[in-house]
PDB file of C-alpha atoms in Angstrom:
ATOM      1  CA  GLN A  14      17.165  -1.656  -1.895  1.00  0.00           C
ATOM      2  CA  VAL A  15      14.701   0.868  -3.282  1.00  0.00           C
ATOM      3  CA  LEU A  16      16.354   3.167  -5.806  1.00  0.00           C
ATOM      4  CA  LEU A  17      14.896   5.996  -7.894  1.00  0.00           C
ATOM      5  CA  VAL A  18      17.252   7.287 -10.572  1.00  0.00           C
ATOM      6  CA  GLN A  19      16.277  10.447 -12.415  1.00  0.00           C
ATOM      7  CA  SER A  20      17.377  11.781 -15.790  1.00  0.00           C
ATOM      8  CA  GLY A  21      20.020  14.484 -16.110  1.00  0.00           C
ATOM      9  CA  ARG A  22      19.862  18.252 -15.965  1.00  0.00           C
ATOM     10  CA  GLU A  23      17.961  20.173 -18.609  1.00  0.00           C
ATOM     11  CA  VAL A  24      18.206  23.700 -19.970  1.00  0.00           C
ATOM     12  CA  LYS A  25      15.157  24.936 -21.852  1.00  0.00           C
ATOM     13  CA  LYS A  26      13.909  28.164 -23.375  1.00  0.00           C
ATOM     14  CA  PRO A  27      10.684  29.798 -22.221  1.00  0.00           C
ATOM     15  CA  GLY A  28       7.679  28.219 -23.910  1.00  0.00           C
ATOM     16  CA  ALA A  29       9.388  24.876 -24.437  1.00  0.00           C
ATOM     17  CA  SER A  30       8.547  21.564 -22.756  1.00  0.00           C
ATOM     18  CA  VAL A  31      10.631  19.260 -20.608  1.00  0.00           C
ATOM     19  CA  LYS A  32      10.172  15.602 -19.721  1.00  0.00           C
ATOM     20  CA  VAL A  33      11.961  14.151 -16.710  1.00  0.00           C
ATOM     21  CA  SER A  34      12.217  10.414 -16.093  1.00  0.00           C
ATOM     22  CA  CYS A  35      12.447   8.474 -12.846  1.00  0.00           C
ATOM     23  CA  LYS A  36      13.534   4.827 -13.115  1.00  0.00           C
ATOM     24  CA  ALA A  37      12.616   2.681 -10.146  1.00  0.00           C
ATOM     25  CA  SER A  38      14.292  -0.493  -8.959  1.00  0.00           C
ATOM     26  CA  GLY A  39      14.376  -2.680  -5.869  1.00  0.00           C
ATOM     27  CA  TYR A  40      10.607  -3.085  -5.561  1.00  0.00           C
ATOM     28  CA  THR A  41       7.506  -3.992  -7.548  1.00  0.00           C
ATOM     29  CA  PHE A  42       6.758  -0.786  -9.441  1.00  0.00           C
ATOM     30  CA  SER A  43       3.030  -1.446  -9.827  1.00  0.00           C
ATOM     31  CA  ARG A  44       2.469  -1.664  -6.068  1.00  0.00           C
ATOM     32  CA  TYR A  45       3.403   1.934  -5.291  1.00  0.00           C
ATOM     33  CA  GLY A  46       2.686   5.439  -6.515  1.00  0.00           C
ATOM     34  CA  ILE A  47       5.185   8.126  -7.439  1.00  0.00           C
ATOM     35  CA  SER A  48       4.935  11.730  -6.294  1.00  0.00           C
ATOM     36  CA  TRP A  49       6.682  14.665  -7.946  1.00  0.00           C
ATOM     37  CA  VAL A  50       7.999  17.523  -5.825  1.00  0.00           C
ATOM     38  CA  ARG A  51       9.901  20.602  -6.947  1.00  0.00           C
ATOM     39  CA  GLN A  52      12.191  23.060  -5.192  1.00  0.00           C
ATOM     40  CA  ALA A  53      12.926  26.476  -6.657  1.00  0.00           C
ATOM     41  CA  PRO A  54      16.327  28.028  -5.850  1.00  0.00           C
ATOM     42  CA  GLY A  55      16.556  28.853  -2.145  1.00  0.00           C
ATOM     43  CA  GLN A  56      12.933  27.852  -1.574  1.00  0.00           C
ATOM     44  CA  GLY A  57      11.022  25.046   0.105  1.00  0.00           C
ATOM     45  CA  LEU A  58       9.435  21.891  -1.242  1.00  0.00           C
ATOM     46  CA  GLU A  59       6.315  22.044  -3.426  1.00  0.00           C
ATOM     47  CA  TRP A  60       4.154  18.985  -4.111  1.00  0.00           C
ATOM     48  CA  MET A  61       3.087  18.815  -7.759  1.00  0.00           C
ATOM     49  CA  GLY A  62       1.079  15.618  -7.965  1.00  0.00           C
ATOM     50  CA  TRP A  63       1.273  11.860  -7.933  1.00  0.00           C
ATOM     51  CA  ILE A  64       0.572   8.900 -10.191  1.00  0.00           C
ATOM     52  CA  SER A  65      -0.447   5.361  -9.364  1.00  0.00           C
ATOM     53  CA  GLY A  66       2.041   2.689 -10.418  1.00  0.00           C
ATOM     54  CA  LYS A  67      -0.845   0.248 -10.633  1.00  0.00           C
ATOM     55  CA  ASN A  68      -3.265   1.933 -13.040  1.00  0.00           C
ATOM     56  CA  GLY A  69      -1.676   5.228 -14.133  1.00  0.00           C
ATOM     57  CA  ASN A  70      -4.308   7.374 -12.446  1.00  0.00           C
ATOM     58  CA  ALA A  71      -2.853  10.769 -11.583  1.00  0.00           C
ATOM     59  CA  LYS A  72      -3.760  13.575  -9.221  1.00  0.00           C
ATOM     60  CA  TYR A  73      -2.374  17.090  -9.675  1.00  0.00           C
ATOM     61  CA  ALA A  74      -2.073  20.127  -7.478  1.00  0.00           C
ATOM     62  CA  GLN A  75      -4.396  22.719  -8.996  1.00  0.00           C
ATOM     63  CA  LYS A  76      -1.482  25.020  -9.745  1.00  0.00           C
ATOM     64  CA  PHE A  77      -0.071  22.454 -12.199  1.00  0.00           C
ATOM     65  CA  GLN A  78      -3.302  21.075 -13.626  1.00  0.00           C
ATOM     66  CA  GLY A  79      -3.289  21.370 -17.429  1.00  0.00           C
ATOM     67  CA  ARG A  80       0.408  22.168 -17.755  1.00  0.00           C
ATOM     68  CA  VAL A  81       1.948  19.077 -16.165  1.00  0.00           C
ATOM     69  CA  THR A  82       1.387  15.471 -17.227  1.00  0.00           C
ATOM     70  CA  LEU A  83       2.478  12.462 -15.212  1.00  0.00           C
ATOM     71  CA  THR A  84       2.812   9.091 -16.894  1.00  0.00           C
ATOM     72  CA  THR A  85       4.316   5.689 -16.223  1.00  0.00           C
ATOM     73  CA  ASP A  86       5.805   2.843 -18.255  1.00  0.00           C
ATOM     74  CA  THR A  87       5.354  -0.277 -16.156  1.00  0.00           C
ATOM     75  CA  SER A  88       7.404  -2.375 -18.594  1.00  0.00           C
ATOM     76  CA  SER A  89      10.497  -0.370 -17.673  1.00  0.00           C
ATOM     77  CA  SER A  90       9.429   0.664 -14.124  1.00  0.00           C
ATOM     78  CA  THR A  91       9.781   4.291 -15.100  1.00  0.00           C
ATOM     79  CA  ALA A  92       7.711   7.344 -14.214  1.00  0.00           C
ATOM     80  CA  TYR A  93       7.719  10.524 -16.266  1.00  0.00           C
ATOM     81  CA  MET A  94       6.834  14.135 -15.590  1.00  0.00           C
ATOM     82  CA  GLU A  95       6.309  16.560 -18.467  1.00  0.00           C
ATOM     83  CA  VAL A  96       5.961  20.295 -18.001  1.00  0.00           C
ATOM     84  CA  ARG A  97       4.765  22.371 -20.962  1.00  0.00           C
ATOM     85  CA  SER A  98       4.899  26.101 -21.669  1.00  0.00           C
ATOM     86  CA  LEU A  99       7.926  26.539 -19.418  1.00  0.00           C
ATOM     87  CA  ARG A 100       8.459  29.871 -17.691  1.00  0.00           C
ATOM     88  CA  SER A 101      11.462  31.232 -15.852  1.00  0.00           C
ATOM     89  CA  ASP A 102       9.777  30.515 -12.515  1.00  0.00           C
ATOM     90  CA  ASP A 103       9.725  26.805 -13.400  1.00  0.00           C
ATOM     91  CA  THR A 104      13.487  26.810 -12.833  1.00  0.00           C
ATOM     92  CA  ALA A 105      13.870  24.319 -10.010  1.00  0.00           C
ATOM     93  CA  VAL A 106      15.135  20.932  -8.927  1.00  0.00           C
ATOM     94  CA  TYR A 107      12.449  18.341  -9.612  1.00  0.00           C
ATOM     95  CA  TYR A 108      12.277  15.224  -7.429  1.00  0.00           C
ATOM     96  CA  CYS A 109      10.377  11.995  -7.843  1.00  0.00           C
ATOM     97  CA  ALA A 110       9.518  10.138  -4.670  1.00  0.00           C
ATOM     98  CA  ARG A 111       7.930   6.780  -3.959  1.00  0.00           C
ATOM     99  CA  MET A 112       4.724   6.832  -1.998  1.00  0.00           C
ATOM    100  CA  GLY A 113       4.625   4.170   0.682  1.00  0.00           C
ATOM    101  CA  TYR A 114       1.456   2.669   2.040  1.00  0.00           C
ATOM    102  CA  TYR A 115      -0.104   1.857   5.352  1.00  0.00           C
ATOM    103  CA  SER A 116      -3.602   1.443   6.663  1.00  0.00           C
ATOM    104  CA  ASP A 117      -5.241   1.785  10.037  1.00  0.00           C
ATOM    105  CA  THR A 118      -8.760   1.949  11.400  1.00  0.00           C
ATOM    106  CA  THR A 119      -9.279   5.369   9.815  1.00  0.00           C
ATOM    107  CA  GLY A 120      -8.252   4.596   6.245  1.00  0.00           C
ATOM    108  CA  GLU A 121      -5.411   4.089   3.784  1.00  0.00           C
ATOM    109  CA  TYR A 122      -2.458   6.467   3.578  1.00  0.00           C
ATOM    110  CA  TYR A 123       0.422   7.089   1.198  1.00  0.00           C
ATOM    111  CA  PRO A 124       3.373   8.905   2.747  1.00  0.00           C
ATOM    112  CA  ILE A 125       6.571   9.497   0.783  1.00  0.00           C
ATOM    113  CA  ASP A 126       9.292   7.025   1.805  1.00  0.00           C
ATOM    114  CA  HIS A 127      12.062   7.161  -0.831  1.00  0.00           C
ATOM    115  CA  TRP A 128      13.371   9.994  -3.001  1.00  0.00           C
ATOM    116  CA  GLY A 129      15.168  10.300  -6.317  1.00  0.00           C
ATOM    117  CA  GLN A 130      18.364  12.328  -6.538  1.00  0.00           C
ATOM    118  CA  GLY A 131      16.660  15.279  -8.248  1.00  0.00           C
ATOM    119  CA  THR A 132      16.845  16.811 -11.727  1.00  0.00           C
ATOM    120  CA  GLN A 133      17.822  20.436 -12.270  1.00  0.00           C
ATOM    121  CA  VAL A 134      15.633  22.149 -14.856  1.00  0.00           C
ATOM    122  CA  THR A 135      16.719  25.630 -15.877  1.00  0.00           C
ATOM    123  CA  VAL A 136      14.467  27.832 -18.000  1.00  0.00           C
ATOM    124  CA  SER A 137      16.325  30.693 -19.593  1.00  0.00           C
ATOM    125  CA  SER A 138      16.290  32.589 -22.856  1.00  0.00           C
TER     126      SER A 138
ATOM    127  CA  ASP B   5      -5.857  23.560   0.653  1.00  0.00           C
ATOM    128  CA  ILE B   6      -4.463  22.671   4.066  1.00  0.00           C
ATOM    129  CA  GLN B   7      -1.800  25.165   5.136  1.00  0.00           C
ATOM    130  CA  MET B   8       1.172  23.846   7.087  1.00  0.00           C
ATOM    131  CA  THR B   9       3.019  26.315   9.289  1.00  0.00           C
ATOM    132  CA  GLN B  10       6.377  25.444  10.787  1.00  0.00           C
ATOM    133  CA  PHE B  11       8.217  27.285  13.496  1.00  0.00           C
ATOM    134  CA  PRO B  12      10.774  28.417  14.138  1.00  0.00           C
ATOM    135  CA  ALA B  13      11.906  29.225  10.593  1.00  0.00           C
ATOM    136  CA  SER B  14      15.484  28.808  11.762  1.00  0.00           C
ATOM    137  CA  LEU B  15      17.296  27.861  14.900  1.00  0.00           C
ATOM    138  CA  SER B  16      20.825  27.527  16.148  1.00  0.00           C
ATOM    139  CA  ALA B  17      21.683  25.060  18.888  1.00  0.00           C
ATOM    140  CA  SER B  18      24.732  23.450  20.464  1.00  0.00           C
ATOM    141  CA  VAL B  19      25.841  19.860  20.121  1.00  0.00           C
ATOM    142  CA  GLY B  20      24.011  17.834  22.743  1.00  0.00           C
ATOM    143  CA  ASP B  21      21.064  20.213  22.991  1.00  0.00           C
ATOM    144  CA  ARG B  22      17.454  19.099  22.812  1.00  0.00           C
ATOM    145  CA  VAL B  23      15.769  20.651  19.772  1.00  0.00           C
ATOM    146  CA  THR B  24      12.064  20.887  18.999  1.00  0.00           C
ATOM    147  CA  ILE B  25      10.416  21.927  15.723  1.00  0.00           C
ATOM    148  CA  THR B  26       6.677  22.530  15.550  1.00  0.00           C
ATOM    149  CA  CYS B  27       4.327  22.074  12.616  1.00  0.00           C
ATOM    150  CA  ARG B  28       0.743  23.307  12.685  1.00  0.00           C
ATOM    151  CA  ALA B  29      -1.993  22.352  10.220  1.00  0.00           C
ATOM    152  CA  SER B  30      -4.772  24.770   9.281  1.00  0.00           C
ATOM    153  CA  GLN B  31      -7.308  21.977   9.817  1.00  0.00           C
ATOM    154  CA  GLY B  32      -7.267  18.561  11.432  1.00  0.00           C
ATOM    155  CA  ILE B  33      -5.228  15.914   9.649  1.00  0.00           C
ATOM    156  CA  LYS B  34      -5.458  13.103  12.222  1.00  0.00           C
ATOM    157  CA  ASN B  35      -1.881  11.765  12.278  1.00  0.00           C
ATOM    158  CA  SER B  36      -1.271  11.989   8.507  1.00  0.00           C
ATOM    159  CA  LEU B  37       1.987  13.875   8.876  1.00  0.00           C
ATOM    160  CA  ALA B  38       5.520  13.173   7.663  1.00  0.00           C
ATOM    161  CA  TRP B  39       8.878  14.755   8.500  1.00  0.00           C
ATOM    162  CA  PHE B  40      11.824  15.086   6.126  1.00  0.00           C
ATOM    163  CA  GLN B  41      15.437  16.176   6.521  1.00  0.00           C
ATOM    164  CA  GLN B  42      17.281  17.906   3.697  1.00  0.00           C
ATOM    165  CA  LYS B  43      20.987  18.589   3.772  1.00  0.00           C
ATOM    166  CA  PRO B  44      22.420  21.331   1.528  1.00  0.00           C
ATOM    167  CA  GLY B  45      22.575  20.288  -2.111  1.00  0.00           C
ATOM    168  CA  LYS B  46      20.985  16.904  -1.410  1.00  0.00           C
ATOM    169  CA  ALA B  47      17.606  15.279  -1.921  1.00  0.00           C
ATOM    170  CA  PRO B  48      15.313  15.155   1.088  1.00  0.00           C
ATOM    171  CA  LYS B  49      15.375  12.106   3.311  1.00  0.00           C
ATOM    172  CA  SER B  50      12.270  10.626   4.880  1.00  0.00           C
ATOM    173  CA  LEU B  51      12.432  10.508   8.679  1.00  0.00           C
ATOM    174  CA  ILE B  52       8.964   9.934  10.115  1.00  0.00           C
ATOM    175  CA  TYR B  53       5.443   9.143   8.899  1.00  0.00           C
ATOM    176  CA  ALA B  54       2.116   8.795  10.702  1.00  0.00           C
ATOM    177  CA  ALA B  55       3.401  11.584  12.969  1.00  0.00           C
ATOM    178  CA  SER B  56       5.573   9.285  15.080  1.00  0.00           C
ATOM    179  CA  THR B  57       6.659   6.179  13.129  1.00  0.00           C
ATOM    180  CA  PHE B  58      10.288   6.002  12.015  1.00  0.00           C
ATOM    181  CA  HIS B  59      11.495   5.009   8.592  1.00  0.00           C
ATOM    182  CA  SER B  60      14.250   2.428   8.818  1.00  0.00           C
ATOM    183  CA  GLY B  61      17.702   3.724   9.643  1.00  0.00           C
ATOM    184  CA  VAL B  62      16.570   6.932  11.349  1.00  0.00           C
ATOM    185  CA  PRO B  63      18.615   7.617  14.496  1.00  0.00           C
ATOM    186  CA  THR B  64      16.782   7.078  17.770  1.00  0.00           C
ATOM    187  CA  THR B  65      17.623  10.635  18.798  1.00  0.00           C
ATOM    188  CA  PHE B  66      14.700  11.709  16.562  1.00  0.00           C
ATOM    189  CA  SER B  67      11.101  11.459  17.676  1.00  0.00           C
ATOM    190  CA  GLY B  68       7.770  12.756  16.434  1.00  0.00           C
ATOM    191  CA  SER B  69       4.503  13.394  18.181  1.00  0.00           C
ATOM    192  CA  GLY B  70       1.145  15.051  17.743  1.00  0.00           C
ATOM    193  CA  SER B  71      -2.255  14.572  16.237  1.00  0.00           C
ATOM    194  CA  GLY B  72      -4.952  16.745  14.750  1.00  0.00           C
ATOM    195  CA  THR B  73      -3.399  20.144  14.071  1.00  0.00           C
ATOM    196  CA  GLU B  74      -0.241  20.331  16.203  1.00  0.00           C
ATOM    197  CA  PHE B  75       2.872  18.230  15.663  1.00  0.00           C
ATOM    198  CA  THR B  76       6.459  18.255  16.882  1.00  0.00           C
ATOM    199  CA  LEU B  77       9.764  16.817  15.749  1.00  0.00           C
ATOM    200  CA  THR B  78      12.284  16.475  18.561  1.00  0.00           C
ATOM    201  CA  ILE B  79      15.983  15.746  18.451  1.00  0.00           C
ATOM    202  CA  SER B  80      16.874  14.604  21.959  1.00  0.00           C
ATOM    203  CA  SER B  81      20.607  15.263  21.630  1.00  0.00           C
ATOM    204  CA  LEU B  82      21.851  17.302  18.677  1.00  0.00           C
ATOM    205  CA  HIS B  83      24.703  15.899  16.621  1.00  0.00           C
ATOM    206  CA  PRO B  84      26.725  17.860  14.016  1.00  0.00           C
ATOM    207  CA  GLU B  85      25.319  15.686  11.202  1.00  0.00           C
ATOM    208  CA  ASP B  86      21.772  16.811  12.067  1.00  0.00           C
ATOM    209  CA  VAL B  87      22.419  20.171  10.396  1.00  0.00           C
ATOM    210  CA  GLY B  88      19.990  20.834   7.570  1.00  0.00           C
ATOM    211  CA  THR B  89      16.465  21.947   6.814  1.00  0.00           C
ATOM    212  CA  TYR B  90      13.474  20.035   8.152  1.00  0.00           C
ATOM    213  CA  TYR B  91      10.078  19.927   6.463  1.00  0.00           C
ATOM    214  CA  CYS B  92       6.733  18.600   7.546  1.00  0.00           C
ATOM    215  CA  GLN B  93       4.107  17.448   5.036  1.00  0.00           C
ATOM    216  CA  GLN B  94       0.475  16.496   5.394  1.00  0.00           C
ATOM    217  CA  TYR B  95      -0.890  13.646   3.289  1.00  0.00           C
ATOM    218  CA  MET B  96      -4.441  13.753   4.548  1.00  0.00           C
ATOM    219  CA  SER B  97      -5.904  15.548   1.531  1.00  0.00           C
ATOM    220  CA  TYR B  98      -4.792  16.891  -1.843  1.00  0.00           C
ATOM    221  CA  PRO B  99      -2.636  18.788  -2.438  1.00  0.00           C
ATOM    222  CA  TYR B 100      -0.153  17.178  -0.058  1.00  0.00           C
ATOM    223  CA  THR B 101       1.258  20.442   1.274  1.00  0.00           C
ATOM    224  CA  PHE B 102       4.630  21.026   2.916  1.00  0.00           C
ATOM    225  CA  GLY B 103       5.577  23.386   5.677  1.00  0.00           C
ATOM    226  CA  GLN B 104       7.987  26.141   4.706  1.00  0.00           C
ATOM    227  CA  GLY B 105      10.910  24.457   6.446  1.00  0.00           C
ATOM    228  CA  THR B 106      13.047  24.951   9.552  1.00  0.00           C
ATOM    229  CA  LYS B 107      16.761  25.532   9.042  1.00  0.00           C
ATOM    230  CA  LEU B 108      18.820  23.973  11.825  1.00  0.00           C
ATOM    231  CA  GLU B 109      22.386  25.091  12.445  1.00  0.00           C
ATOM    232  CA  ILE B 110      25.042  24.309  15.022  1.00  0.00           C
ATOM    233  CA  LYS B 111      26.206  27.137  17.298  1.00  0.00           C
TER     234      LYS B 111
END
């Protein structure tokens, strides 16, 4: 079965960086993309961006452009998300999620189908 | 960016009730809409994509409908395990925005 296992909780000081990993299993990693979604305490879900498992091309929400970098290591079927210049409002649970695929007469689409367990990142001085 | 508006923000219903959650897009997204369920302290779970297609293992009490700008998620008969927060998300164009969520409780 599809499984996404994320790295453990992190506590960082403001201005530091954090890198969260997401190890995939149960499918061919290069055939699917990985999205990253975060959830601040008591808040809703926020899409940050996604990266292709095939070629490493990434797309970011404008809010995160320049401060977040998504990468993959196909040899270990692992996706990574790095956030730099951390602020207190980056405190959140960060999720990776596999992007499925389907096509119809109107185009190709990539909805999220499986989620990782989440990684708590706390930014505090 | 496409704005996704869900309503109600919260609702309380009895076991066995029919429950409907609505999601409205600020512009047309064809049927590029997904629904997710999140239980407290847990990761979200994917329920529906393409507005009305189930992921495997989703109970048949759930159904989705809609196209364009107006979408609904319906639970035909509420069970206690359906408690949680439900989110819609459009994947028509970047950024893939979520609705703000609907918190469902049992009366």
